[in-house]
mmCIF file of C-alpha atoms and ligand atoms in Angstrom:
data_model
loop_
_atom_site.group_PDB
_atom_site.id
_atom_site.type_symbol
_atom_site.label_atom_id
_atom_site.label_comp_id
_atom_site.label_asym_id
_atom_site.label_seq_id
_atom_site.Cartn_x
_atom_site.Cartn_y
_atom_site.Cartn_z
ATOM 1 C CA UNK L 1 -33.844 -15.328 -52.214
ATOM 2 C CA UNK L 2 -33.711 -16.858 -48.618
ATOM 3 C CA UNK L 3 -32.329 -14.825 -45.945
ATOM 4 C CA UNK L 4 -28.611 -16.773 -45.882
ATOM 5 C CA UNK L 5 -28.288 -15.137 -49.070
ATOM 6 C CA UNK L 6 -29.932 -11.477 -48.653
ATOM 7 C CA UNK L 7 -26.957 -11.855 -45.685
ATOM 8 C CA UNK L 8 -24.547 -13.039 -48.098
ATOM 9 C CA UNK L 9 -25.196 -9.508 -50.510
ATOM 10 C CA UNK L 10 -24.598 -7.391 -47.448
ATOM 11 C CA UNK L 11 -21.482 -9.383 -46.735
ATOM 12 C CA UNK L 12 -20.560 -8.776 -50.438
ATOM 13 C CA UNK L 13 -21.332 -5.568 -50.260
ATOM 14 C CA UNK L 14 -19.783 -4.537 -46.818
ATOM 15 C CA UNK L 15 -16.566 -6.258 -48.847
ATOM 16 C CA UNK L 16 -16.775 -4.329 -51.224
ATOM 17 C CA UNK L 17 -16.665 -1.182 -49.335
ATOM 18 C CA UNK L 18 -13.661 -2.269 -47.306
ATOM 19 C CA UNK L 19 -11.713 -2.995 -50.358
ATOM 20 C CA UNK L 20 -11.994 0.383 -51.588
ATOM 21 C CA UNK L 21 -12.307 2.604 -48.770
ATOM 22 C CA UNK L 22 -10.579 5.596 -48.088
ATOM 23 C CA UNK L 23 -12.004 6.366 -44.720
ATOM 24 C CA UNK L 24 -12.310 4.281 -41.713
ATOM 25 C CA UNK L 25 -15.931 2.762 -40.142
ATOM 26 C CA UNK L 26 -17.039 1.175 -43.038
ATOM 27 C CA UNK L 27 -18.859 -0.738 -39.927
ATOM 28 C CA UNK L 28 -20.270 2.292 -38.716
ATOM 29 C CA UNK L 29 -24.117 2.492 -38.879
ATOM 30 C CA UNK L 30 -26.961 4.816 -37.492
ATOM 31 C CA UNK L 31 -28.822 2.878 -34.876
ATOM 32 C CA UNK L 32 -32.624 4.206 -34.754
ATOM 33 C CA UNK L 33 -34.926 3.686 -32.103
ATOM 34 C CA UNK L 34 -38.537 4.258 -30.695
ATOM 35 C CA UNK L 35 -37.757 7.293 -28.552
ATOM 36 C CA UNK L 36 -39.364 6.773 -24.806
ATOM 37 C CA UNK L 37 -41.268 10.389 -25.593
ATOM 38 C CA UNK L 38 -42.447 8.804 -29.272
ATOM 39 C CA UNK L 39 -39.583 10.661 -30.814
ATOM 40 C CA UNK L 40 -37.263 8.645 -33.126
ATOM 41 C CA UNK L 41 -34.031 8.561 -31.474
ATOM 42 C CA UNK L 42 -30.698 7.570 -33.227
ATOM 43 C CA UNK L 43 -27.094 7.307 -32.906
ATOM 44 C CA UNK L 44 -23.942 5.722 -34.647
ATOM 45 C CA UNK L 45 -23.033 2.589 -33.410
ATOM 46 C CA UNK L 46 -20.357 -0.167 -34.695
ATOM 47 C CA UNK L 47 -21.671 -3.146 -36.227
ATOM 48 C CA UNK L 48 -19.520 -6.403 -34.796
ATOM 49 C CA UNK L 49 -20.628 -8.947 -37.018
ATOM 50 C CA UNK L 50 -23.507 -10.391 -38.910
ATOM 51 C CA UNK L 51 -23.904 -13.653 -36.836
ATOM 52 C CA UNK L 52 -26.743 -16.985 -37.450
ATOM 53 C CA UNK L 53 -28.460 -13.837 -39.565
ATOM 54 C CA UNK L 54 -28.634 -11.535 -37.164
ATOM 55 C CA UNK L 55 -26.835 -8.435 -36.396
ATOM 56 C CA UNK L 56 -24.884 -7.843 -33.645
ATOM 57 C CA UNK L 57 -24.249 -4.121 -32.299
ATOM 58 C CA UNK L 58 -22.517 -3.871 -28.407
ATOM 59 C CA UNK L 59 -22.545 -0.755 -25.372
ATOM 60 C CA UNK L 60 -23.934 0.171 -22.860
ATOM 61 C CA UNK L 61 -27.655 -1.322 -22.211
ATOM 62 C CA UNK L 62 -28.332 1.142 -19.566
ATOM 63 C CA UNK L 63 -27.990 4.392 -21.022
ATOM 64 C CA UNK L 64 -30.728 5.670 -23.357
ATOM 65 C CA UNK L 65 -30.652 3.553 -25.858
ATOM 66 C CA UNK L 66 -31.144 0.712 -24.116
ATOM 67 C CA UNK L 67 -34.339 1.914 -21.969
ATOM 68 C CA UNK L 68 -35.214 2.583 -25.600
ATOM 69 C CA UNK L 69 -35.332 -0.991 -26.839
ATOM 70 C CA UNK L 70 -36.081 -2.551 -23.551
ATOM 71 C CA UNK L 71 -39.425 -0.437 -23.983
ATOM 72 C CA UNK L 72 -39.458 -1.252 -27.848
ATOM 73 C CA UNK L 73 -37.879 -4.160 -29.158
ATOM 74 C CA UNK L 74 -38.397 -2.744 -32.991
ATOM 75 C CA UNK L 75 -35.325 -0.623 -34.705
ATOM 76 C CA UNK L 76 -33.619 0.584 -37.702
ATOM 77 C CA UNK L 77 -29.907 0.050 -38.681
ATOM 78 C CA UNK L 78 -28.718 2.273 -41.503
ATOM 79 C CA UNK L 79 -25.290 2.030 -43.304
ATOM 80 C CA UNK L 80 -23.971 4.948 -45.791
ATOM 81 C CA UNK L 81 -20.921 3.369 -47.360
ATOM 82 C CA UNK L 82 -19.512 5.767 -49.854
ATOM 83 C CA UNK L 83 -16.700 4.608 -51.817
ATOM 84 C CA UNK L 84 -19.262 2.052 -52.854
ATOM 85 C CA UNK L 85 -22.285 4.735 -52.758
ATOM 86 C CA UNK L 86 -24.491 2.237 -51.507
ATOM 87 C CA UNK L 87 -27.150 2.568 -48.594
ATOM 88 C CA UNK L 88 -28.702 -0.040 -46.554
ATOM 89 C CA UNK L 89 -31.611 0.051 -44.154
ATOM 90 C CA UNK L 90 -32.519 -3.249 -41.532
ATOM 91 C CA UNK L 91 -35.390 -2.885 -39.938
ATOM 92 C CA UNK L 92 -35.869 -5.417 -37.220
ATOM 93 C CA UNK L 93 -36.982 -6.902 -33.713
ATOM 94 C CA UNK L 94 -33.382 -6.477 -31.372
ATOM 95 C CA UNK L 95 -32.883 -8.796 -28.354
ATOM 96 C CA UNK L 96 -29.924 -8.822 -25.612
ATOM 97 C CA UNK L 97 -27.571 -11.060 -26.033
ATOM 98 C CA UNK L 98 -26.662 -13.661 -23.735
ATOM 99 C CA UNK L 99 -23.722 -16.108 -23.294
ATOM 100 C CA UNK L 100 -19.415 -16.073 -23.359
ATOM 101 C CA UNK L 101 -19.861 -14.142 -26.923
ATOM 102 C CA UNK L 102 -20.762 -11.031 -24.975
ATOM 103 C CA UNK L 103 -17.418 -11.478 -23.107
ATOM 104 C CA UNK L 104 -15.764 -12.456 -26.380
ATOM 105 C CA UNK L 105 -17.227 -8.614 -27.813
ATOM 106 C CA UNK L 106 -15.941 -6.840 -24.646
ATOM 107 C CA UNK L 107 -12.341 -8.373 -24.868
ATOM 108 C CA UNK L 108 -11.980 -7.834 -28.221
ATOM 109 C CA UNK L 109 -12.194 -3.527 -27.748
ATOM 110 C CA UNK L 110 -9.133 -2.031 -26.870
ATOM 111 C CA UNK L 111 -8.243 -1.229 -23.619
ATOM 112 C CA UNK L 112 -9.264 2.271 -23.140
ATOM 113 C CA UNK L 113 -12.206 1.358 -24.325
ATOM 114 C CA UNK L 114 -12.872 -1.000 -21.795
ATOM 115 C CA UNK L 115 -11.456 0.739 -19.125
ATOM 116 C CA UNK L 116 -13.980 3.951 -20.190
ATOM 117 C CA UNK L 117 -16.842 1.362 -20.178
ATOM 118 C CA UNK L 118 -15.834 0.149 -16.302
ATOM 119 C CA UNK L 119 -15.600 3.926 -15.137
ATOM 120 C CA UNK L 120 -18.301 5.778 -17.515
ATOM 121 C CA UNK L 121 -21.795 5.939 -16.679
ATOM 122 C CA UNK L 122 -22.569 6.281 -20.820
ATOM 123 C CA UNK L 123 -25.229 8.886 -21.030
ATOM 124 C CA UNK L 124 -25.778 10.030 -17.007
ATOM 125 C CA UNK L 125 -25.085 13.903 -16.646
ATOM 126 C CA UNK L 126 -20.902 14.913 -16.586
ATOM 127 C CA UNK L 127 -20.425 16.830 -12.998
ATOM 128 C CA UNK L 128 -16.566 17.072 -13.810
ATOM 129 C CA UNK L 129 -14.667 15.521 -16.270
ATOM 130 C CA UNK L 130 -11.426 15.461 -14.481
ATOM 131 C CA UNK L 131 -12.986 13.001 -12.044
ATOM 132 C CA UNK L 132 -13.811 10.975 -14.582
ATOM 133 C CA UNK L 133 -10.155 10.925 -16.221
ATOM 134 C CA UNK L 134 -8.754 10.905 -12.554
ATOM 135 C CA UNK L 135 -10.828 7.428 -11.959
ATOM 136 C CA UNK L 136 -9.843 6.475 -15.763
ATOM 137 C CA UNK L 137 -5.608 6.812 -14.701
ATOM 138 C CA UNK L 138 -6.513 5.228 -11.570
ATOM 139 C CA UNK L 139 -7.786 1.967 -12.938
ATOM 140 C CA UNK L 140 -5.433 1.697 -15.937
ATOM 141 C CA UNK L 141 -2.058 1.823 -13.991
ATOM 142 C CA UNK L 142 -0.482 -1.176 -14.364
ATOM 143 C CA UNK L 143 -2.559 -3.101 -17.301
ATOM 144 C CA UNK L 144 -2.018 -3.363 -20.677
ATOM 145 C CA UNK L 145 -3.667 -4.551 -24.037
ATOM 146 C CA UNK L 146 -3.771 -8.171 -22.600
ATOM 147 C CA UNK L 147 -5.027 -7.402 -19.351
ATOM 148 C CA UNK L 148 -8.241 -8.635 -18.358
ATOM 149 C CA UNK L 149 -11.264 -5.647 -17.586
ATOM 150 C CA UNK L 150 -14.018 -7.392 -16.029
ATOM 151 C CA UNK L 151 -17.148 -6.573 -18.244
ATOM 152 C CA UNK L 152 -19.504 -3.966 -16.476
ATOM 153 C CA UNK L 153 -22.836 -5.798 -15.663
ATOM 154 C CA UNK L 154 -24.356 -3.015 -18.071
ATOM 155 C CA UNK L 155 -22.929 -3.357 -20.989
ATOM 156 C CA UNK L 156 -23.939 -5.930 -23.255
ATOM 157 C CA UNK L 157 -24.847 -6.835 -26.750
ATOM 158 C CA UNK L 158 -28.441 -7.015 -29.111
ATOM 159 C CA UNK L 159 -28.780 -9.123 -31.955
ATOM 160 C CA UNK L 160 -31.260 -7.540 -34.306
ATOM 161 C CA UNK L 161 -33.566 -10.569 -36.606
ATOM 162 C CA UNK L 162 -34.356 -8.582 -39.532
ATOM 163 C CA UNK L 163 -37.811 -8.297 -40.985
ATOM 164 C CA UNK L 164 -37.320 -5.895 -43.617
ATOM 165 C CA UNK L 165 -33.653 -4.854 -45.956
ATOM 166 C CA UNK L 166 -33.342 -2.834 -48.370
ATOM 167 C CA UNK L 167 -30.450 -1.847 -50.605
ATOM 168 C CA UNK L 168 -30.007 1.064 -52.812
ATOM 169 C CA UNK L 169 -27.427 1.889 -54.901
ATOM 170 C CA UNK L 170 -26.890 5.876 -55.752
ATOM 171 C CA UNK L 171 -27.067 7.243 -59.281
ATOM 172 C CA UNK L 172 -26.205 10.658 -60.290
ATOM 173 C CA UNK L 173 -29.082 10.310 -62.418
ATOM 174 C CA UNK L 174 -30.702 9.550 -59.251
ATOM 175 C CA UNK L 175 -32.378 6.598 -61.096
ATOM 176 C CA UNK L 176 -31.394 4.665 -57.870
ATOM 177 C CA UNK L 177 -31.032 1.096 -57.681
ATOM 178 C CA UNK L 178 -33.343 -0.060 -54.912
ATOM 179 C CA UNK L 179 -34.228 -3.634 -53.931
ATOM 180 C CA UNK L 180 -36.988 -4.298 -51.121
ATOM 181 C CA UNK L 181 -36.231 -7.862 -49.219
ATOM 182 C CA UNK L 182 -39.326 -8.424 -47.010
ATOM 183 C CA UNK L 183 -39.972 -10.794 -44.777
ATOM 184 C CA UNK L 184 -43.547 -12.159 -45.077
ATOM 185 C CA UNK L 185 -45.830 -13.546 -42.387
ATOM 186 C CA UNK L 186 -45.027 -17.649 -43.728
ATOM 187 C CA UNK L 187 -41.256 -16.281 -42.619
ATOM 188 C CA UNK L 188 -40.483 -16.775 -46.550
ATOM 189 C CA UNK L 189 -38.502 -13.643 -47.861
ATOM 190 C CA UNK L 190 -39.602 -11.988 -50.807
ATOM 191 C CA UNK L 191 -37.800 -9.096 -53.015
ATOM 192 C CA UNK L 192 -39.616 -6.136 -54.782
ATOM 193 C CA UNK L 193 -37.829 -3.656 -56.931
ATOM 194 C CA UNK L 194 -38.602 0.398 -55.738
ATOM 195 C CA UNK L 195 -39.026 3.366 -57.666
ATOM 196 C CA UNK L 196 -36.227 5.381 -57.046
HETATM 197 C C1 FMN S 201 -18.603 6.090 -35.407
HETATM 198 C C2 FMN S 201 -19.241 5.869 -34.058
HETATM 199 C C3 FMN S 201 -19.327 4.585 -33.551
HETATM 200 C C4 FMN S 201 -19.910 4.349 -32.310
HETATM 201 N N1 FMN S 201 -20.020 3.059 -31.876
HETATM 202 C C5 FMN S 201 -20.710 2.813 -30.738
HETATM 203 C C6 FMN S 201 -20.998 1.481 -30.341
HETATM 204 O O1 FMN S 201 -20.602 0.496 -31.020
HETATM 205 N N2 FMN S 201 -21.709 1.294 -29.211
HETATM 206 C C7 FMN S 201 -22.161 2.332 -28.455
HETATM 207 O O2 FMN S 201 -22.817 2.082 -27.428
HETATM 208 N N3 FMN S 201 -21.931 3.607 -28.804
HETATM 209 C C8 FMN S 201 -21.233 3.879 -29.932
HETATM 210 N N4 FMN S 201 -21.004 5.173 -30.305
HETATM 211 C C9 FMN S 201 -21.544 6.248 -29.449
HETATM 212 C C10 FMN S 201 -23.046 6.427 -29.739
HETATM 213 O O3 FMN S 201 -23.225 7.181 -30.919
HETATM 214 C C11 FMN S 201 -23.820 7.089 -28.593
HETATM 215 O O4 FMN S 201 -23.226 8.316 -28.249
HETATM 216 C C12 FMN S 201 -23.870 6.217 -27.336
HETATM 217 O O5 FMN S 201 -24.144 4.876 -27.657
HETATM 218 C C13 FMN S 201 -24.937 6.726 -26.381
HETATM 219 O O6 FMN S 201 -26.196 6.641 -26.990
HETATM 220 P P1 FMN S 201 -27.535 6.571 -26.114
HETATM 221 O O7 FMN S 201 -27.464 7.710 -25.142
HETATM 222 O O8 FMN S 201 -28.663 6.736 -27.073
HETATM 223 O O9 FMN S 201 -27.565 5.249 -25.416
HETATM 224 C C14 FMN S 201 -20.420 5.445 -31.546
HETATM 225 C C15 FMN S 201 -20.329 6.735 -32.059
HETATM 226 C C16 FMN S 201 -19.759 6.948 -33.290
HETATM 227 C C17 FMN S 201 -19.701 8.358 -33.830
#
């Protein structure tokens, strides 16, 4: 298999999981990275879209995470979709994004959450949350959905090339189903079945 279609099964599968969920997020997905202290650090984060193979999470690069993978470039991405009971883990090398698709990412959130992304500092100690939400009703009088928030010079997007997917598929008999797709060091892509 070539990557285009190792990208294809997670689109197939990521289908698949929309199609039958009952719960929101099936794009939901537990960012990992190399901790600045050599602790792993991770969070949920939103995936946007699987774009020229690569994908594409968005926030703030200036909080934690981002010192994180400006020091490290290497991270994890791991899905749990369960009305599908499949995992997937993505290891690869993340890079900020550059370019109108950035803009494109920012205008496509709703507007709170644009408006919290102008007036929170994501991450920097809360002195008093009613300053915050004071600032917050300040800036959003007047606008609606189609108004324009000018992205914050911090917040951005990473495009993560992976080196390394792997999909399991659960099994009560816990006999998973686990396929290794590795890439090697002639950039050729080569699967291995795991023992559960
Ligand atoms: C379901 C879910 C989705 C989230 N999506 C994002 C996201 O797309 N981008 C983001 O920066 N934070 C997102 N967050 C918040 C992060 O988990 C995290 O709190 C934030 O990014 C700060 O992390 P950091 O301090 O390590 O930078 C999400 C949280 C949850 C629970």
């Amino acid at each position: 298999m070539n990557i285009t279609d190792i990208i294809i099964l997670f689109q197939h599968y990521l289908h698949q999981e929309i199609q039958t969920r009952k719960q929101r997020l099936p794009y939901a997905c537990c960012l990992s990275t190399i901790g600045l202290d050599g602790f792993p650090n991770a969070r949920f984060v939103s995936l946007k879209e699987v774009r020229d193979g690569k994908f594409i999470v968005s926030g703030t690069l200036s909080s934690r995470k981002g010192d994180e993978i400006q020091a490290h470039h290497q991270v994890a991405l791991t899905f749990w979709w369960p009305e599908t009971q499949r995992q997937v883990r993505i290891q690869g090398i993340a890079q900020v994004m550059e370019g109108e698709m950035v803009d494109q990412y920012f205008n496509e959130r709703n507007l709170g959450s644009r408006i919290v992304s102008v007036v929170s500092d994501q991450g920097k100690v809360l002195h008093d949350l009613n300053e915050l939400t004071q600032q917050y009703d300040t800036f959003a009088q007047g606008l609606d959905e189609n108004s324009q928030v000018p992205r914050p010079e911090n917040w951005g997007a990473y495009a993560i090339e992976p080196i390394r997917i792997e999909f399991l598929t659960f099994s009560e008999s816990r006999f998973h189903d686990r396929s290794l797709f590795q890439k090697d060091q002639d950039d050729e892509w080569t699967e291995i079945k795991l023992q559960p």
